[in-house]
mmCIF file of C-alpha atoms in Angstrom:
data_model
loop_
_atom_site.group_PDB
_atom_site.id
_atom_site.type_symbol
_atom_site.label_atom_id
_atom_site.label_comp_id
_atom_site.label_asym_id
_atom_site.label_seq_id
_atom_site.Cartn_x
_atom_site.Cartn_y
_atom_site.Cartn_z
ATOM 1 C CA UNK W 1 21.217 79.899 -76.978
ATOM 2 C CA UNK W 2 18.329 82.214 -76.064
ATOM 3 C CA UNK W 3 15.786 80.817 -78.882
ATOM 4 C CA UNK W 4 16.593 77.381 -76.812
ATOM 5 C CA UNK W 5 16.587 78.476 -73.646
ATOM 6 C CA UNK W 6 12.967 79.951 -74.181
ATOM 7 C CA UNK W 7 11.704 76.511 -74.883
ATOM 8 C CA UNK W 8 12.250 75.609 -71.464
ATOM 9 C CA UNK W 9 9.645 74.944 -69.397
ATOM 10 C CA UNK W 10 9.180 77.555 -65.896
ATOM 11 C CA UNK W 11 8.112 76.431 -62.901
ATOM 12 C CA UNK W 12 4.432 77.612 -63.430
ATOM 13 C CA UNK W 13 4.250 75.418 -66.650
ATOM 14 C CA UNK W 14 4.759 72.283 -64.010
ATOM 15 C CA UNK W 15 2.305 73.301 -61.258
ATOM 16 C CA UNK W 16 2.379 74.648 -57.977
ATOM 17 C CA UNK W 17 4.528 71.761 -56.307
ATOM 18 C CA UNK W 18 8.110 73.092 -58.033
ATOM 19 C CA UNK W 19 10.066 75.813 -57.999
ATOM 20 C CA UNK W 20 13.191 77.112 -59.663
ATOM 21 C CA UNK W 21 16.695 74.933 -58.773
ATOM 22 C CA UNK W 22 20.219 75.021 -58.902
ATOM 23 C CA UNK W 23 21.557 76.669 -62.308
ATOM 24 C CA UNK W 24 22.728 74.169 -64.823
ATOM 25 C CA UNK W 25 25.969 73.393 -65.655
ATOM 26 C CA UNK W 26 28.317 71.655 -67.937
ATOM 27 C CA UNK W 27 28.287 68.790 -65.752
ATOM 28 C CA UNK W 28 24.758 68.256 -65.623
ATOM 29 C CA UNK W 29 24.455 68.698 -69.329
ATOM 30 C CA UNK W 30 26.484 66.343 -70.389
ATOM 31 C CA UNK W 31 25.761 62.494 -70.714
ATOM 32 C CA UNK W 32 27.539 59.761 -69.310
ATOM 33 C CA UNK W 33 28.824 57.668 -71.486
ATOM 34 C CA UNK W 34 28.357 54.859 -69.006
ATOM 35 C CA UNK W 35 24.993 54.276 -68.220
ATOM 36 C CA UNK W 36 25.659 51.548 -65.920
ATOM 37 C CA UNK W 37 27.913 48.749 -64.670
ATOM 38 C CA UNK W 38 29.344 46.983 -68.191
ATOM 39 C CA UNK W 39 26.999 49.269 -70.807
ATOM 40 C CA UNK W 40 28.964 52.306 -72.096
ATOM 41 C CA UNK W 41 27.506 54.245 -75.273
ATOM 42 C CA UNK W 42 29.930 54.938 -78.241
ATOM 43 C CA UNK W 43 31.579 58.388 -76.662
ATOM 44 C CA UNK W 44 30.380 60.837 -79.877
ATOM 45 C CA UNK W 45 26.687 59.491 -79.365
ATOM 46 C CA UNK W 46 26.925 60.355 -75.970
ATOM 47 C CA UNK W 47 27.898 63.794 -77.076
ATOM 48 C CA UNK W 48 25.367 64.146 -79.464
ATOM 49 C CA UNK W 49 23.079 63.372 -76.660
ATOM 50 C CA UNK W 50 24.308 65.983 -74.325
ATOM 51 C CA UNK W 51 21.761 68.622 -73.491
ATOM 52 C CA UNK W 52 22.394 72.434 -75.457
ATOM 53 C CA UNK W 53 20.057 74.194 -72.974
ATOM 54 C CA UNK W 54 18.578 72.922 -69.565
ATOM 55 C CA UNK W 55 17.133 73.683 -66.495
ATOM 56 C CA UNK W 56 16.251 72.200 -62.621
ATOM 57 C CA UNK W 57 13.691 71.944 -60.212
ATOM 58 C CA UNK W 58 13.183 71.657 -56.715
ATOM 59 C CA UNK W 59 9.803 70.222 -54.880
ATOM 60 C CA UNK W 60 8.311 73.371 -53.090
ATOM 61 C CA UNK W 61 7.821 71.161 -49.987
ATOM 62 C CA UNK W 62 12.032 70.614 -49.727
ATOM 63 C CA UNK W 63 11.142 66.428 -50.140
ATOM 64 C CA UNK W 64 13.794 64.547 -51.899
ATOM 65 C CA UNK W 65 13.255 65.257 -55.524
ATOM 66 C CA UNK W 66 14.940 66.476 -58.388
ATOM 67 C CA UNK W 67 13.561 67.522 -61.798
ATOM 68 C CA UNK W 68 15.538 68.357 -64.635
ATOM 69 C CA UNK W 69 14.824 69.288 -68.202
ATOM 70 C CA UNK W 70 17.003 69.901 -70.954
ATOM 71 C CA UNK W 71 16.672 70.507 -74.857
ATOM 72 C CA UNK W 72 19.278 68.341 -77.433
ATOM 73 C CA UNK W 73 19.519 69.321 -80.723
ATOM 74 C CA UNK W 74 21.087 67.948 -83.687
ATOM 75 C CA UNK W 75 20.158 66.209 -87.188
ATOM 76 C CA UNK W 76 16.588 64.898 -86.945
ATOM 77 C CA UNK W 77 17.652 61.156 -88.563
ATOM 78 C CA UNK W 78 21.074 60.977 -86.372
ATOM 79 C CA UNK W 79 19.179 61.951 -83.479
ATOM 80 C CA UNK W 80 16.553 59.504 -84.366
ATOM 81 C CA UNK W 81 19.496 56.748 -84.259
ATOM 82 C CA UNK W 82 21.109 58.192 -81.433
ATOM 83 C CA UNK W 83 17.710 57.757 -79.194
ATOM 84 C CA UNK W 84 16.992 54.481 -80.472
ATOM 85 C CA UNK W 85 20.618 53.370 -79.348
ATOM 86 C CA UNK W 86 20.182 54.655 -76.469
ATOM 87 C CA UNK W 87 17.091 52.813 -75.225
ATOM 88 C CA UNK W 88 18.166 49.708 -76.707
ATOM 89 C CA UNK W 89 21.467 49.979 -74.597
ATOM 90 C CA UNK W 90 19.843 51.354 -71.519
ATOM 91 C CA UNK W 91 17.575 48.250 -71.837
ATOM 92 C CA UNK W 92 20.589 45.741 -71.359
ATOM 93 C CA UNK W 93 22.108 47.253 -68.481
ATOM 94 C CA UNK W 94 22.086 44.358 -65.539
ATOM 95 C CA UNK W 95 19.252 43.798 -62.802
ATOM 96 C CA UNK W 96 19.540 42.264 -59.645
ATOM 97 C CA UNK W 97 16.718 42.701 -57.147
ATOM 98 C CA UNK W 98 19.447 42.546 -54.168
ATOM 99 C CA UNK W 99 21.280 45.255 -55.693
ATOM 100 C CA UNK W 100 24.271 43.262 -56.215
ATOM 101 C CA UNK W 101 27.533 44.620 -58.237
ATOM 102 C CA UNK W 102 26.764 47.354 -59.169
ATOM 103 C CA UNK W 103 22.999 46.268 -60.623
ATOM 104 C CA UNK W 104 20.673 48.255 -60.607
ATOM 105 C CA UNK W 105 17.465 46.715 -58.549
ATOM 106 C CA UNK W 106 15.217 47.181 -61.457
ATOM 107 C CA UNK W 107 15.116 49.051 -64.702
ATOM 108 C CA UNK W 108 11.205 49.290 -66.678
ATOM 109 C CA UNK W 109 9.595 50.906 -69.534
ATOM 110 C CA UNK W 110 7.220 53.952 -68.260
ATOM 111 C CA UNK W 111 4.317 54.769 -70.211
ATOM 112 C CA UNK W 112 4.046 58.133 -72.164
ATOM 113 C CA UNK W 113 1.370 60.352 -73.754
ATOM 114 C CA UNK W 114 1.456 60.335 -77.469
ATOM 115 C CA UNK W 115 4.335 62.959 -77.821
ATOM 116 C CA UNK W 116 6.163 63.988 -80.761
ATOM 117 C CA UNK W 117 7.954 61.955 -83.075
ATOM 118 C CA UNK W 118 9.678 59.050 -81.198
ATOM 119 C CA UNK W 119 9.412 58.677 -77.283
ATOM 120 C CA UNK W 120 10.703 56.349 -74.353
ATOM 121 C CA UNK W 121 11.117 56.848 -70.951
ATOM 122 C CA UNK W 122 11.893 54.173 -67.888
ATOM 123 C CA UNK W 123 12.546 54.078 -64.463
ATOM 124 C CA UNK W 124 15.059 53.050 -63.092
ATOM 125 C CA UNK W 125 15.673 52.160 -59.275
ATOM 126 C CA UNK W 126 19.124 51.912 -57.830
ATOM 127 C CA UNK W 127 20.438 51.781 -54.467
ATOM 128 C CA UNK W 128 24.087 51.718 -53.308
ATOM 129 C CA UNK W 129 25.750 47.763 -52.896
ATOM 130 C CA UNK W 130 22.108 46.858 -51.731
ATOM 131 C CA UNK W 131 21.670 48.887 -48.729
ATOM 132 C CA UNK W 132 20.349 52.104 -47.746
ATOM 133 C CA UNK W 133 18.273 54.449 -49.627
ATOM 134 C CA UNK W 134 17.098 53.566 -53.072
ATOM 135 C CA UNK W 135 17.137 55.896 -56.095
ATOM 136 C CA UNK W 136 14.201 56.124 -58.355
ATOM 137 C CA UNK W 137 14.940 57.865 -61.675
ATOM 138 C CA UNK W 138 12.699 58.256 -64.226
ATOM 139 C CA UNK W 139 14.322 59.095 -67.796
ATOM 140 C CA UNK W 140 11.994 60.338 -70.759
ATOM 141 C CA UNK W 141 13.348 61.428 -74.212
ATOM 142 C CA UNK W 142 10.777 62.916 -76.521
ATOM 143 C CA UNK W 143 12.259 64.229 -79.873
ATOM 144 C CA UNK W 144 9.910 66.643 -81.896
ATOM 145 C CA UNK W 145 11.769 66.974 -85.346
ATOM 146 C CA UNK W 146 15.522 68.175 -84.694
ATOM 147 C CA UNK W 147 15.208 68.665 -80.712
ATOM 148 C CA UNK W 148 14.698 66.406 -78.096
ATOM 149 C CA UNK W 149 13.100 66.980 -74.337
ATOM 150 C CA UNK W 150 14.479 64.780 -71.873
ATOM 151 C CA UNK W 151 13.173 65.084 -68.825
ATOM 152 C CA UNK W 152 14.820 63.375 -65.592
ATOM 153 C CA UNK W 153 12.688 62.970 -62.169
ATOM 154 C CA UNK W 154 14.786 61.737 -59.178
ATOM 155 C CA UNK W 155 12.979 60.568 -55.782
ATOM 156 C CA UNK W 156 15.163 59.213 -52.919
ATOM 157 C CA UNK W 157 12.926 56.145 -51.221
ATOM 158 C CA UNK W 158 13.683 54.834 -48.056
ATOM 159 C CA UNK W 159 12.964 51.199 -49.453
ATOM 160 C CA UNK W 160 12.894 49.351 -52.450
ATOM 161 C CA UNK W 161 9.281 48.796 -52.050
ATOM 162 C CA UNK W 162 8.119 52.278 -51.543
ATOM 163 C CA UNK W 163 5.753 53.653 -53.523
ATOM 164 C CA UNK W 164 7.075 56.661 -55.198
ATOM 165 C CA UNK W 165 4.972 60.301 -54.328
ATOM 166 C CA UNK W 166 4.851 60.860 -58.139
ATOM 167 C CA UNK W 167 3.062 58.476 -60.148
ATOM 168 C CA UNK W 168 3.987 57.761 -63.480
ATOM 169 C CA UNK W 169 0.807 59.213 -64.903
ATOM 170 C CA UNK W 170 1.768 62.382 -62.982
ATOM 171 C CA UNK W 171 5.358 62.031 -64.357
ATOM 172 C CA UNK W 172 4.135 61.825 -67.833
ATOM 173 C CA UNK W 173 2.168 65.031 -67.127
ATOM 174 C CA UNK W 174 5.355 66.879 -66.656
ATOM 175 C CA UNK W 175 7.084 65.238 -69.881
ATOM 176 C CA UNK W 176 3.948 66.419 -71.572
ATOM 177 C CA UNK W 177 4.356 69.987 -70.207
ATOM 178 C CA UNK W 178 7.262 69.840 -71.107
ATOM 179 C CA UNK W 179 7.307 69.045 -74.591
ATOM 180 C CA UNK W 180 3.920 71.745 -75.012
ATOM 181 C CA UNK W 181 6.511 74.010 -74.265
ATOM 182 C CA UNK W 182 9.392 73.348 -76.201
ATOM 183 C CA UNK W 183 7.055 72.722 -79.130
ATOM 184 C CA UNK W 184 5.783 76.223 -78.864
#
């Protein structure tokens, strides 16, 4: 666990706007099987996809933002099937710009560097039975042989419409730094 845990990236390998969070737990490890209203992954994949080592961040300037990153590891061709699985499942899970039953307002791929050996990320904005503040998460998986990165960037919006403070080109930055240091 300490070979793992020393391919996580520190703040400093992010930049000067994060800091150190919360410590991880089993909870935030371990994936959902349900990814959203009516799409459930088959409960060992989501297992296999559960993080081994991870760690949070916090936005220096206390805004409302969360960055996690955790390292999966497993066979290189299940986890190749597992990720592909997953993005094809996350992909069908229902939109409705209103926000209605439990949709989520919108759900798009985000572009990514040229990373490692298979990579997705989207974004995902959701917002609680249409009203109130919206929540803009943006999920990359990058697997370099037998380990995956994910990386996770929540930002609370006030609207649907709001621009987010960290673009995607800036979020790819951090999946990037990321990766550099797991890869190391």
């Amino acid at each position: 666990a300490g070979a793992l845990a020393a391919k996580l990236p520190a703040a400093a390998d992010l930049g000067a706007a994060w800091k150190l969070g919360s410590p991880i737990n089993e909870m935030d490890l371990t994936m959902n099987a349900e990814l959203c209203k009516d799409v459930v992954l088959d409960a060992q994949m989501a297992e296999r996809l559960s993080g081994a080592a991870g760690v949070q961040f916090e936005p220096v300037d206390g805004s409302s933002k969360h960055l996690m990153v955790q390292l999966i590891t497993g066979e290189r061709a299940q986890l190749t099937s597992d990720l592909t699985g997953y993005f094809e499942a996350m992909k069908t899970c229902p939109v409705d710009p209103k926000g209605a039953n439990g949709a989520f307002l919108s759900v798009a791929d985000v572009a990514l560097p040229e990373l490692g050996d298979q990579r997705q990320a989207v974004g995902i904005r959701a917002q609680e039975n249409g009203t109130g503040p919206v929540w803009f998460v943006r999920a990359a998986q990058v697997r370099v042989g037998a380990l995956i990165v994910a990386v996770g960037l929540t930002e609370i919006l006030e609207t649907p419409d709001q621009v987010p403070a960290i673009s995607d080109s800036d979020f790819g930055t951090l999946v990037q730094a990321a990766v550099t240091k797991a890869s190391a």
